[in-house]
PDB file of C-alpha atoms in Angstrom:
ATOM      1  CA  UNK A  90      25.244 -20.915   4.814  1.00 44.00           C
ATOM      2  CA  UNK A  91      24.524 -19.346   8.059  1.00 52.00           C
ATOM      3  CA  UNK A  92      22.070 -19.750  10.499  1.00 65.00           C
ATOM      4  CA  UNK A  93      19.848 -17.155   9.220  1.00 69.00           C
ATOM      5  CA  UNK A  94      19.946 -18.187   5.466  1.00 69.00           C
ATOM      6  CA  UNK A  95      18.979 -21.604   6.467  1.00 72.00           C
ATOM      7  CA  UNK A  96      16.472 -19.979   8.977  1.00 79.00           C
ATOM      8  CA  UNK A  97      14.910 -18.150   5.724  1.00 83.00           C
ATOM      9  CA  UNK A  98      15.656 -20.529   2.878  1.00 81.00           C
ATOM     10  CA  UNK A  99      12.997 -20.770   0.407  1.00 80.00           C
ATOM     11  CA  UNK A 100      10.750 -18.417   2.460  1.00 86.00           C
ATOM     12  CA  UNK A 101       8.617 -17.518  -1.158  1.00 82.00           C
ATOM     13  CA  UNK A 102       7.028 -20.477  -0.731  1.00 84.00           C
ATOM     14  CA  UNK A 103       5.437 -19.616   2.618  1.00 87.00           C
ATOM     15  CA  UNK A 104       2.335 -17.921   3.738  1.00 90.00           C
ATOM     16  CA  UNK A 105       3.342 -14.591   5.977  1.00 93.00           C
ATOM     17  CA  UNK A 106       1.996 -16.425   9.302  1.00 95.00           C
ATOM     18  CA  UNK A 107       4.937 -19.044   8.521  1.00 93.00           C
ATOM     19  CA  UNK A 108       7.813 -15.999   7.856  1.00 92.00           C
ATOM     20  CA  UNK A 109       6.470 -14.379  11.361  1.00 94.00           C
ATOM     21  CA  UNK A 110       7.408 -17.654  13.050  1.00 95.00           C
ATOM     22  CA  UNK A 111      10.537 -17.813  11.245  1.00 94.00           C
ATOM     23  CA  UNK A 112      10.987 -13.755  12.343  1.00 94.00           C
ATOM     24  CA  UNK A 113      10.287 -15.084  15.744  1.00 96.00           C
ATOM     25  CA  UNK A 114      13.039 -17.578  16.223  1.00 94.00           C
ATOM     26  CA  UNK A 115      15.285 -15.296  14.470  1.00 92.00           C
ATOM     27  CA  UNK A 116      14.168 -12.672  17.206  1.00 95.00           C
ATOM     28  CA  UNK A 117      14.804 -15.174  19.934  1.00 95.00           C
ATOM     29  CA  UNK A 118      17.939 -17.138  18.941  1.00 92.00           C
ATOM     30  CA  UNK A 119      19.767 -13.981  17.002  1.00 90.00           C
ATOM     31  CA  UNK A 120      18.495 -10.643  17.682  1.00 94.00           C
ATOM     32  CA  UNK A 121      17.657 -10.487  21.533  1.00 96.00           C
ATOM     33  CA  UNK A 122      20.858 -12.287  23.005  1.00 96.00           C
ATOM     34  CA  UNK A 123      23.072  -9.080  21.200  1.00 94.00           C
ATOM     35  CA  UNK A 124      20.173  -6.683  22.560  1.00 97.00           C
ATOM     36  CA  UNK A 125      18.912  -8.088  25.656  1.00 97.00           C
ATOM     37  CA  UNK A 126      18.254  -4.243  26.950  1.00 96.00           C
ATOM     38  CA  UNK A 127      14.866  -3.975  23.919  1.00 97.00           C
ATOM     39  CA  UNK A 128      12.828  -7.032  24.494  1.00 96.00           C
ATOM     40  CA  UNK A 129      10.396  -4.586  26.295  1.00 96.00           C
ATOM     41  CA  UNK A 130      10.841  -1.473  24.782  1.00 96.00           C
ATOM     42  CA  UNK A 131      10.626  -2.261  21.085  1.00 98.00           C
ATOM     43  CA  UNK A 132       7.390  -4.385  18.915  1.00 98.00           C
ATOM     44  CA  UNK A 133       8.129  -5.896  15.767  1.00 98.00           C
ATOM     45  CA  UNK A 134       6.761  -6.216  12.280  1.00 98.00           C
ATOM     46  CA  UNK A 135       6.370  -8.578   9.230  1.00 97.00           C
ATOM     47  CA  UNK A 136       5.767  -5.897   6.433  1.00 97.00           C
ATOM     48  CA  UNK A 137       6.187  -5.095   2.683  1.00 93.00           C
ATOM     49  CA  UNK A 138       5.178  -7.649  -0.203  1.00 93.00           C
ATOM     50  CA  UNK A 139       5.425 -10.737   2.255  1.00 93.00           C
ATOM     51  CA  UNK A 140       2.669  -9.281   4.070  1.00 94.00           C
ATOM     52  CA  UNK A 141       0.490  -8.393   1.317  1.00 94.00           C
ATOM     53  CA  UNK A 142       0.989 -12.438  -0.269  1.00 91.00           C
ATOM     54  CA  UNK A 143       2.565 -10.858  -3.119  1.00 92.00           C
ATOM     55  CA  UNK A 144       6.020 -12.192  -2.199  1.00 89.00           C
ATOM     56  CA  UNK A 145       8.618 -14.558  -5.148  1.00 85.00           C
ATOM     57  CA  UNK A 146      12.023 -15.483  -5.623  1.00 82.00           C
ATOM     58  CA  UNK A 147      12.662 -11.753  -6.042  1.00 81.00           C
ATOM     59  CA  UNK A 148      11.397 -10.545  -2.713  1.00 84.00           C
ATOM     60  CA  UNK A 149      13.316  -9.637   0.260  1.00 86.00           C
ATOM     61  CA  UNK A 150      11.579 -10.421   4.567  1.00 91.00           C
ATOM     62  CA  UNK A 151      10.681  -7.001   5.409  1.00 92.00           C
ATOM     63  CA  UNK A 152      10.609  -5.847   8.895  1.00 95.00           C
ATOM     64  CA  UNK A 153       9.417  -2.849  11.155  1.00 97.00           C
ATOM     65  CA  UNK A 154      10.412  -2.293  14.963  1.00 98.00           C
ATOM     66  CA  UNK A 155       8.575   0.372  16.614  1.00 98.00           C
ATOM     67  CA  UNK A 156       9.416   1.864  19.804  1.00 98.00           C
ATOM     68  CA  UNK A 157       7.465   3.938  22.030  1.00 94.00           C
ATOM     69  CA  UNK A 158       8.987   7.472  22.125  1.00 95.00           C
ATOM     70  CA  UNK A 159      10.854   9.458  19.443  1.00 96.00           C
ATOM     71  CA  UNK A 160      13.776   9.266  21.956  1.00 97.00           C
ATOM     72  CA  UNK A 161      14.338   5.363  22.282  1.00 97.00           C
ATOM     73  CA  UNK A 162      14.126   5.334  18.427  1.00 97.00           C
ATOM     74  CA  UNK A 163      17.255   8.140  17.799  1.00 97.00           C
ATOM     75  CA  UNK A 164      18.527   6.376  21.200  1.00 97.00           C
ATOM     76  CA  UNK A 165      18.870   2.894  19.374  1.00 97.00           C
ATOM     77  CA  UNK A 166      18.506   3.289  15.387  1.00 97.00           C
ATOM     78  CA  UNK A 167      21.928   3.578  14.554  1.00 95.00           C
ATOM     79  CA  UNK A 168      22.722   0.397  16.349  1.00 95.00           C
ATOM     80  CA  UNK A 169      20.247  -1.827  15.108  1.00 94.00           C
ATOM     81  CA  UNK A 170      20.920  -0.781  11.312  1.00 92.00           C
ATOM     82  CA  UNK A 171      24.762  -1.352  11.969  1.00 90.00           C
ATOM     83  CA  UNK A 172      24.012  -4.583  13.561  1.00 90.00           C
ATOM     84  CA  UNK A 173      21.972  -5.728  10.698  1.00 86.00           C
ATOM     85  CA  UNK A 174      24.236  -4.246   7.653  1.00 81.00           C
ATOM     86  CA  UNK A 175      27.526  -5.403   9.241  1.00 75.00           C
ATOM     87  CA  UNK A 176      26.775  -8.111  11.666  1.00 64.00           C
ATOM     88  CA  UNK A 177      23.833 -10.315  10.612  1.00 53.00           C
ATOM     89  CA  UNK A 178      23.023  -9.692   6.915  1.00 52.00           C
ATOM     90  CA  UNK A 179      26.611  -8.980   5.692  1.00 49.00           C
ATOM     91  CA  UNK A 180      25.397 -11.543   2.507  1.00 49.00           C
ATOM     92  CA  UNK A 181      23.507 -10.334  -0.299  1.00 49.00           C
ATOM     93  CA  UNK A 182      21.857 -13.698  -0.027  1.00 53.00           C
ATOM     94  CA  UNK A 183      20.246 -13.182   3.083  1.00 62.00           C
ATOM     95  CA  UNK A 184      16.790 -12.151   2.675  1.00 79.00           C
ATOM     96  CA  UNK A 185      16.054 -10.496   5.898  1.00 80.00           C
ATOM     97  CA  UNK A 186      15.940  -6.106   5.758  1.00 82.00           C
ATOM     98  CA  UNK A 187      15.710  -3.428   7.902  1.00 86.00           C
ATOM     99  CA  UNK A 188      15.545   0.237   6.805  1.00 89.00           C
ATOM    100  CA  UNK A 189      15.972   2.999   8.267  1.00 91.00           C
ATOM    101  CA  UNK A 190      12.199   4.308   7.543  1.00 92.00           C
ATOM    102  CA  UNK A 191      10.934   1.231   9.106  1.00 96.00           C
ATOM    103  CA  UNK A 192      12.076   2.118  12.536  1.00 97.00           C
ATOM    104  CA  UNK A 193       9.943   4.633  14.419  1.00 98.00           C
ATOM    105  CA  UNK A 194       7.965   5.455  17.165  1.00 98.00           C
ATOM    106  CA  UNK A 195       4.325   4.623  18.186  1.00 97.00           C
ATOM    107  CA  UNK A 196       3.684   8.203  19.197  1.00 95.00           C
ATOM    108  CA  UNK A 197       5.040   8.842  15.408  1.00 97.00           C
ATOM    109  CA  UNK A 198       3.119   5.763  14.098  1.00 98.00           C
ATOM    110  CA  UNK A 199      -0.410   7.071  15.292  1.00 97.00           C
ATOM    111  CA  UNK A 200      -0.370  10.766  14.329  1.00 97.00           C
ATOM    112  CA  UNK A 201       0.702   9.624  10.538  1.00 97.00           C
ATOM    113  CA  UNK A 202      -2.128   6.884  11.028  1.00 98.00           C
ATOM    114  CA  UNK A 203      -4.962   9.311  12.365  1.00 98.00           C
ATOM    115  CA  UNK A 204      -4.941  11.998   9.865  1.00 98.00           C
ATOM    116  CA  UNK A 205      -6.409   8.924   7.703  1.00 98.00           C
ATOM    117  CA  UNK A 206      -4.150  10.749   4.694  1.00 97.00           C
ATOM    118  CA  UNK A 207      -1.185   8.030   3.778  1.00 97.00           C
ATOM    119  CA  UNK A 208      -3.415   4.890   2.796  1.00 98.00           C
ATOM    120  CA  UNK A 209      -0.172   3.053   1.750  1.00 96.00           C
ATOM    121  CA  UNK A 210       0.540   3.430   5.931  1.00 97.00           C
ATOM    122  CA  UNK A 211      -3.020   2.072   6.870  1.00 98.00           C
ATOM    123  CA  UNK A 212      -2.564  -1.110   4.290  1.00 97.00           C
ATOM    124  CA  UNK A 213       1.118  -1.561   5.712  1.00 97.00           C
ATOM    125  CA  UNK A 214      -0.621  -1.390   9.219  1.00 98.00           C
ATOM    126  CA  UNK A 215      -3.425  -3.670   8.526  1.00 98.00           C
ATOM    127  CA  UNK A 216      -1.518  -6.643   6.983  1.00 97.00           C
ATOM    128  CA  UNK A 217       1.151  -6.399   8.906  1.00 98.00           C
ATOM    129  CA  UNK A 218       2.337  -9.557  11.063  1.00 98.00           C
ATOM    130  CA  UNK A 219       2.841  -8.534  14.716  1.00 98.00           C
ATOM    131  CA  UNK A 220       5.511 -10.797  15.405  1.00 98.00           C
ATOM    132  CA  UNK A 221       6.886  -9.415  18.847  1.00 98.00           C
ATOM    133  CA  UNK A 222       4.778  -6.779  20.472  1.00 98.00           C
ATOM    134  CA  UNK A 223       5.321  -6.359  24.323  1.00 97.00           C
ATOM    135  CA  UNK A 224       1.845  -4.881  26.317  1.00 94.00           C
ATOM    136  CA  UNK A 225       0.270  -5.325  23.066  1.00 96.00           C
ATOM    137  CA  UNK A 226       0.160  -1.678  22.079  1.00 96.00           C
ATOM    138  CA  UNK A 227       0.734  -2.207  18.118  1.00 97.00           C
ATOM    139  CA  UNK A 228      -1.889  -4.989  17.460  1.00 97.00           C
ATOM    140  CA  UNK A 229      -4.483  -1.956  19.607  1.00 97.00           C
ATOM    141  CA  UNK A 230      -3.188   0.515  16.887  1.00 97.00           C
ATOM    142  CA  UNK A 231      -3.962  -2.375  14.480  1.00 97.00           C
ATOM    143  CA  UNK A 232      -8.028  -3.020  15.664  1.00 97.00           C
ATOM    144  CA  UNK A 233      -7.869   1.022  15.912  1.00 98.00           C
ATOM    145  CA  UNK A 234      -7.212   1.866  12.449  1.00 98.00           C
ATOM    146  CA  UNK A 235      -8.620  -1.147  11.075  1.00 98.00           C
ATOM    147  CA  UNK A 236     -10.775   0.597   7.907  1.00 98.00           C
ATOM    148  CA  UNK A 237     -11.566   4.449   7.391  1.00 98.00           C
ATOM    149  CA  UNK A 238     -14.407   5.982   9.471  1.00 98.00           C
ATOM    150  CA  UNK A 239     -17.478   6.048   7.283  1.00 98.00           C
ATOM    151  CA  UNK A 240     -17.539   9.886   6.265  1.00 97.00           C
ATOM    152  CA  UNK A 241     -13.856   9.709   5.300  1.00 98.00           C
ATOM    153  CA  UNK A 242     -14.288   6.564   2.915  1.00 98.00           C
ATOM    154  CA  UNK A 243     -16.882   8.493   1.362  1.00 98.00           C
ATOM    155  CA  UNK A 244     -14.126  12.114   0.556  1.00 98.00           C
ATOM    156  CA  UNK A 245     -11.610   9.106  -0.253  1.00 98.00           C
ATOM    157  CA  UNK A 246     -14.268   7.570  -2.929  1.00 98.00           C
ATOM    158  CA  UNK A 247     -15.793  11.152  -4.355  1.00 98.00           C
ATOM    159  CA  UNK A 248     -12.095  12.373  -4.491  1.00 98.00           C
ATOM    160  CA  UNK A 249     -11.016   9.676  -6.794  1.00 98.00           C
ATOM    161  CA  UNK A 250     -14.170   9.778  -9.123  1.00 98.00           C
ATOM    162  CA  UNK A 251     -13.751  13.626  -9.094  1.00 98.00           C
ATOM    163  CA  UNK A 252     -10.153  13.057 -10.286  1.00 98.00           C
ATOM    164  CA  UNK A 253     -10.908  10.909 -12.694  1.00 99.00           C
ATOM    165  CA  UNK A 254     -13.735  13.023 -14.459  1.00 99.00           C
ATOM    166  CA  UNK A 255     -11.128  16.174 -14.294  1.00 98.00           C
ATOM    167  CA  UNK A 256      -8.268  14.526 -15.967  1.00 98.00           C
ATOM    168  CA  UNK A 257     -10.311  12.585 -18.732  1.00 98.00           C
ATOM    169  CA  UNK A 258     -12.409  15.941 -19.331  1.00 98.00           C
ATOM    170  CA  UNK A 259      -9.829  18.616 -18.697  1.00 97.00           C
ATOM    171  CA  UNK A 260      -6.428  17.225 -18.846  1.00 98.00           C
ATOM    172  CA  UNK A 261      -7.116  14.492 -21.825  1.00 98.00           C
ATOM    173  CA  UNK A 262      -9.179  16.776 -23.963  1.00 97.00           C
ATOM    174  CA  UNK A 263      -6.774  19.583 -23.759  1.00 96.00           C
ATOM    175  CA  UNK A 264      -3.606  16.942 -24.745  1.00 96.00           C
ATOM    176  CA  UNK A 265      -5.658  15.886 -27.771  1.00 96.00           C
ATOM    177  CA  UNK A 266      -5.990  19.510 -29.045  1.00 96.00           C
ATOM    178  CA  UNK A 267      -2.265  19.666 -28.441  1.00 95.00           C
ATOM    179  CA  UNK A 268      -1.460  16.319 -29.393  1.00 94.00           C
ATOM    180  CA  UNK A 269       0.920  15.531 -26.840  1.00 95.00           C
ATOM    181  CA  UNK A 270       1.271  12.190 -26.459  1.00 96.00           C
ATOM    182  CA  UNK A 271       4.190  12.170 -23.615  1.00 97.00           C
ATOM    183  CA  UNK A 272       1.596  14.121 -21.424  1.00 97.00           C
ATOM    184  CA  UNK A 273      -1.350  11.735 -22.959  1.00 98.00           C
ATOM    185  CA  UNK A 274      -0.043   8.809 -21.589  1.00 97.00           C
ATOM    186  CA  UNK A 275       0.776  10.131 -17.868  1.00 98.00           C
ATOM    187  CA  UNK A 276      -3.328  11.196 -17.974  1.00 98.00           C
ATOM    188  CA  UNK A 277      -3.862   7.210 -19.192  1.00 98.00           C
ATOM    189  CA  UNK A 278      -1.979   5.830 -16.488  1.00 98.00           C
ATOM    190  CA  UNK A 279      -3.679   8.337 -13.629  1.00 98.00           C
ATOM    191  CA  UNK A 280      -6.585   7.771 -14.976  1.00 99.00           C
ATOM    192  CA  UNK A 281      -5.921   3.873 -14.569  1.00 99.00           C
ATOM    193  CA  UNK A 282      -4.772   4.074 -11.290  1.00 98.00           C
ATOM    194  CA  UNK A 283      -7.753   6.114  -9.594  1.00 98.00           C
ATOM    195  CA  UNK A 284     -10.157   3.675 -11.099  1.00 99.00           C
ATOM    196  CA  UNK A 285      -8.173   0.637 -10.050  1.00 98.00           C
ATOM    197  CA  UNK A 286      -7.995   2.329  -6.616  1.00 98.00           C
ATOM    198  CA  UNK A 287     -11.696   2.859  -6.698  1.00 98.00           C
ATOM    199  CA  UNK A 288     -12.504  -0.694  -7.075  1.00 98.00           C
ATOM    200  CA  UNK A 289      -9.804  -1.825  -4.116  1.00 98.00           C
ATOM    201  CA  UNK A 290     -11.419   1.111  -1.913  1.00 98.00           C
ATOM    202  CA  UNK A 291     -14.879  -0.728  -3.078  1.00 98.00           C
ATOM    203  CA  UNK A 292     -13.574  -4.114  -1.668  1.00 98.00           C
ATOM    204  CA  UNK A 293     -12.832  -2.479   1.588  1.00 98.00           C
ATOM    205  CA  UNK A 294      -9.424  -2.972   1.083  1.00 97.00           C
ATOM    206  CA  UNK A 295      -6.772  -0.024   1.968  1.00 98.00           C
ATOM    207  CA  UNK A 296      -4.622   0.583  -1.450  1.00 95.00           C
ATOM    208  CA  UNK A 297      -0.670  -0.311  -0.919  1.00 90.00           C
ATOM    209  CA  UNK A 298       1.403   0.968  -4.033  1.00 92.00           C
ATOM    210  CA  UNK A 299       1.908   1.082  -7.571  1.00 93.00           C
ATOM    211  CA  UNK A 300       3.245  -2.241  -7.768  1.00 92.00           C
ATOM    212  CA  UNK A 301       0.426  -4.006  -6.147  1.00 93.00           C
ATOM    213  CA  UNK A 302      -2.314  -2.341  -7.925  1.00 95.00           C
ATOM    214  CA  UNK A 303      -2.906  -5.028 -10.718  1.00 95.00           C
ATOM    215  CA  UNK A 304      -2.832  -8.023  -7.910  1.00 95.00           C
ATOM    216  CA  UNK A 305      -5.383  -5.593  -5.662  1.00 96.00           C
ATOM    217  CA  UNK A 306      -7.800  -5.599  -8.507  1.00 97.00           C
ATOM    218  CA  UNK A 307      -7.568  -8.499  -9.788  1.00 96.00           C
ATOM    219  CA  UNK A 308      -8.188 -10.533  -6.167  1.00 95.00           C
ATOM    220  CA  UNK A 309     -10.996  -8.328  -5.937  1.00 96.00           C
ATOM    221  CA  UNK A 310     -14.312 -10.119  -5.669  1.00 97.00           C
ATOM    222  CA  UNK A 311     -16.291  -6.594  -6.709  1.00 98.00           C
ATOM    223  CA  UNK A 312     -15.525  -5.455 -10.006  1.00 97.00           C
ATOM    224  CA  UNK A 313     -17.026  -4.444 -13.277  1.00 97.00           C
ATOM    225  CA  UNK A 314     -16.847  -7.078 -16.035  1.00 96.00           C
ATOM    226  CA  UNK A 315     -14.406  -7.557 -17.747  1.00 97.00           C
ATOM    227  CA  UNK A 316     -12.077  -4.591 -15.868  1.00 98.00           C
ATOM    228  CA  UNK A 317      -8.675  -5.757 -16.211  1.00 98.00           C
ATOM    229  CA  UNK A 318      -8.872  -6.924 -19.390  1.00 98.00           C
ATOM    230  CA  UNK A 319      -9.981  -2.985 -20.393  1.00 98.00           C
ATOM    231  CA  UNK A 320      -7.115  -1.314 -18.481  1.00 98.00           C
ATOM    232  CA  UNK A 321      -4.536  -3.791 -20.186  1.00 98.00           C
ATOM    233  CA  UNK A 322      -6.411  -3.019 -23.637  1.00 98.00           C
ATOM    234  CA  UNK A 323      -6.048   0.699 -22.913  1.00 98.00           C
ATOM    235  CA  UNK A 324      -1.925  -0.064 -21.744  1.00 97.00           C
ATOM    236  CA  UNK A 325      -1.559  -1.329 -25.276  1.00 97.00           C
ATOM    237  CA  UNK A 326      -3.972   1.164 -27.077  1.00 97.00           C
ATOM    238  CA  UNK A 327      -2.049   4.036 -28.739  1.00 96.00           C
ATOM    239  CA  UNK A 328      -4.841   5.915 -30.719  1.00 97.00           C
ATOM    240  CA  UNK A 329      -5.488   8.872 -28.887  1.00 96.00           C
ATOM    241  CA  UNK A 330      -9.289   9.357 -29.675  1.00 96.00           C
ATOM    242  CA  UNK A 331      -9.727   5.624 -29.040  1.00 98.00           C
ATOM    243  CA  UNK A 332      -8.206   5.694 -26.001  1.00 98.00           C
ATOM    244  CA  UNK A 333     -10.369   8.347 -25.326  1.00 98.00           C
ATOM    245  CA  UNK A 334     -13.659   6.805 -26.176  1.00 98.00           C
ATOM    246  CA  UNK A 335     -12.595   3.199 -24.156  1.00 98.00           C
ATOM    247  CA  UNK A 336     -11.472   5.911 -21.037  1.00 99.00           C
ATOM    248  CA  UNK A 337     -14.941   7.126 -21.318  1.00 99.00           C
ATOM    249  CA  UNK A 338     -16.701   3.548 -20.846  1.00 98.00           C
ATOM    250  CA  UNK A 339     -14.313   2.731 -17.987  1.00 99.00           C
ATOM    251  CA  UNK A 340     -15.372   5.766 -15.999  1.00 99.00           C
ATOM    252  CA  UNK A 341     -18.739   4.770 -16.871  1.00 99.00           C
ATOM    253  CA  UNK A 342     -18.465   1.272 -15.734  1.00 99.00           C
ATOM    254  CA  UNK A 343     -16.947   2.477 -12.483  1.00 99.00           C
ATOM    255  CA  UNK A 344     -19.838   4.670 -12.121  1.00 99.00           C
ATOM    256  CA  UNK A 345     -22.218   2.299 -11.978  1.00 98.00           C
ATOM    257  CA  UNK A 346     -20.252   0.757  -9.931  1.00 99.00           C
ATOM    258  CA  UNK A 347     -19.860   3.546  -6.989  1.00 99.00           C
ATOM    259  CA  UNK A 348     -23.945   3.863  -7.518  1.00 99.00           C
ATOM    260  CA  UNK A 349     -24.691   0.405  -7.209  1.00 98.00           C
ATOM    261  CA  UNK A 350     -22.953   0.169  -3.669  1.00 98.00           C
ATOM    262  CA  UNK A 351     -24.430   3.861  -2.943  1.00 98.00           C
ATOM    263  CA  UNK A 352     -20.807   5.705  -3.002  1.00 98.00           C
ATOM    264  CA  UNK A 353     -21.890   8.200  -5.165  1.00 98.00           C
ATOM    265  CA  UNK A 354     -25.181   9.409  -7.151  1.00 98.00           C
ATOM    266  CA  UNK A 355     -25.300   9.849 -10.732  1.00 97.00           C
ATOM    267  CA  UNK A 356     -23.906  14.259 -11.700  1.00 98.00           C
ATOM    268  CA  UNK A 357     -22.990  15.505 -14.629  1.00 98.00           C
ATOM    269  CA  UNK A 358     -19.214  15.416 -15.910  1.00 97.00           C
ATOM    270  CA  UNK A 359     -19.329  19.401 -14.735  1.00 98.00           C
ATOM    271  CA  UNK A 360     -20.376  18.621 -11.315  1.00 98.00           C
ATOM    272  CA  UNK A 361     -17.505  16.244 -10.370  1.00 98.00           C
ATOM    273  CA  UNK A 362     -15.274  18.973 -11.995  1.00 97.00           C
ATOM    274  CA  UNK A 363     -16.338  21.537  -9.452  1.00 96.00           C
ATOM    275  CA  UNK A 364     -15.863  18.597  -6.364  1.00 95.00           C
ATOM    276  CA  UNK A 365     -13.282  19.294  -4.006  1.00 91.00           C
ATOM    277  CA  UNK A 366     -13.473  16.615  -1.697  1.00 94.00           C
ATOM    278  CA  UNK A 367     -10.883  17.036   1.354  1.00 93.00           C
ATOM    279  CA  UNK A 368      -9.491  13.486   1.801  1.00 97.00           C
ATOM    280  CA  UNK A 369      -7.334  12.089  -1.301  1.00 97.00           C
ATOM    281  CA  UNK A 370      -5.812   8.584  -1.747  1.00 97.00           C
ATOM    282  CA  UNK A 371      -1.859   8.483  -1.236  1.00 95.00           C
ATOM    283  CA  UNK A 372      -0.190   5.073  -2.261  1.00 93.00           C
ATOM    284  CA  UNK A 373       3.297   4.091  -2.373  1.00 84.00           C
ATOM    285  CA  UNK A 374       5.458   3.873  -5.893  1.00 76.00           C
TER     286      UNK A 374
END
């Protein structure tokens, strides 16, 4: 076993602030000695399901290093993914990854983060352990994108009722009259996913990907009653006008929901239909 498996061994069973102090010794005993030339040029990350708490037995230690420019990161990428493949994590065993889209630029970094468009980015961001971060400049980006600005939560919120209303009303109905039930159960699982992502964006929470959702929701502390227990009723359901009627009473329930915190007012089916709100909700797969 070598000095990094023992370094990460049993890391599942750790909070992320633990595996950042683990990523720092690695930093300082492994990484900088071979690379002396980056300890002020490059910040790095604790990312990915260790991040979020959702990390097991199955999950690997994540990592981002951001550099200032574009240049230094073609300048050194090739290096630091050959060290890592061939040098330092040559066992399948070791937990510790680097990929190649987790090494980029600040100047990159911010102009994804500012168009306020890949929310998967902003949740990566904002749990993120800054583990190594000379002058401080990503924990800055951190406080600076720490939740949307108010007018763009709201596009992000009326986008995703919108959404929903269109594929139960449009999309769903017109599958029934076909009876399509391939194309019936994508609508289902959209239909899912927007309202799940409605009650994260509710919690003030930035959604992270497809396989977080269920964990998102149910850590949530705002929620209509009995909400998971509906979406894994409607996973199971497979009569179409059922599913259509217990679709129905979700939407409602989220609804009330977006009304009760004053994200929306109560319109007609037709009126979200018409909505074309500018700012969507992008999550990882």
């Amino acid at each position: 076993m070598t000095d990094t498996e023992i370094l990460f061994k049993n890391f599942h069973k750790k909070n992320k602030e633990e595996v950042g102090i683990r990523i720092d010794t690695f930093l300082k005993e492994c990484f900088f000695p071979d690379f002396p030339n980056l300890r002020k040029l490059v910040s790095v990350l604790l990312i990915g399901s260790v991040a979020h708490g959702y990390h097991d037995t199955s999950s690997d230690i994540d990592i981002a290093f951001i550099f200032s420019t574009d240049t230094a990161v073609k300048q050194h990428k090739l290096s630091l993914l050959k060290w890592f493949k061939y040098r330092n994590l040559e066992s399948r065993r070791k937990p510790l990854e680097l990929h190649g889209q987790h090494i980029t630029s600040l100047e990159t970094l911010e102009k994804e983060l500012s168009s306020w468009r890949k929310d998967w980015l902003l949740r990566e961001l904002h749990d993120a352990v800054v583990v190594y971060d000379p002058g401080e400049k990503v924990g800055k980006l951190q406080k600076k994108y720490s939740w949307y600005p108010r007018p763009i939560y709201n596009e992000k919120i009326n986008w995703l009722f919108a959404e929903t209303t269109f594929l139960l009303f449009q999309r769903y109905t017109s599958g029934l009259a076909r009876k399509n039930d391939f194309y019936l159960t994508h609508i289902k699982h959209n239909i899912l996913t927007l309202l799940m992502l409605a009650v994260i964006l509710v919690n003030h929470k930035f959604p992270s990907s497809h396989k977080h959702l269920y964990n998102d929701v149910r850590n949530s502390k705002i929620a209509p009653k009995d909400f998971l227990t509906a979406v894994g009723a409607l996973l199971e359901l497979r009569d179409r006008g059922k599913i259509y009627t217990r679709l129905q009473y979700l939407r409602k329930d989220v609804e009330i929901l977006l009304i009760s915190r004053k994200l929306i007012k109560k319109e007609s089916p037709s009126y979200w239909i018409g909505q074309r709100p500018k700012y969507k909700v992008s999550i990882d797969d």
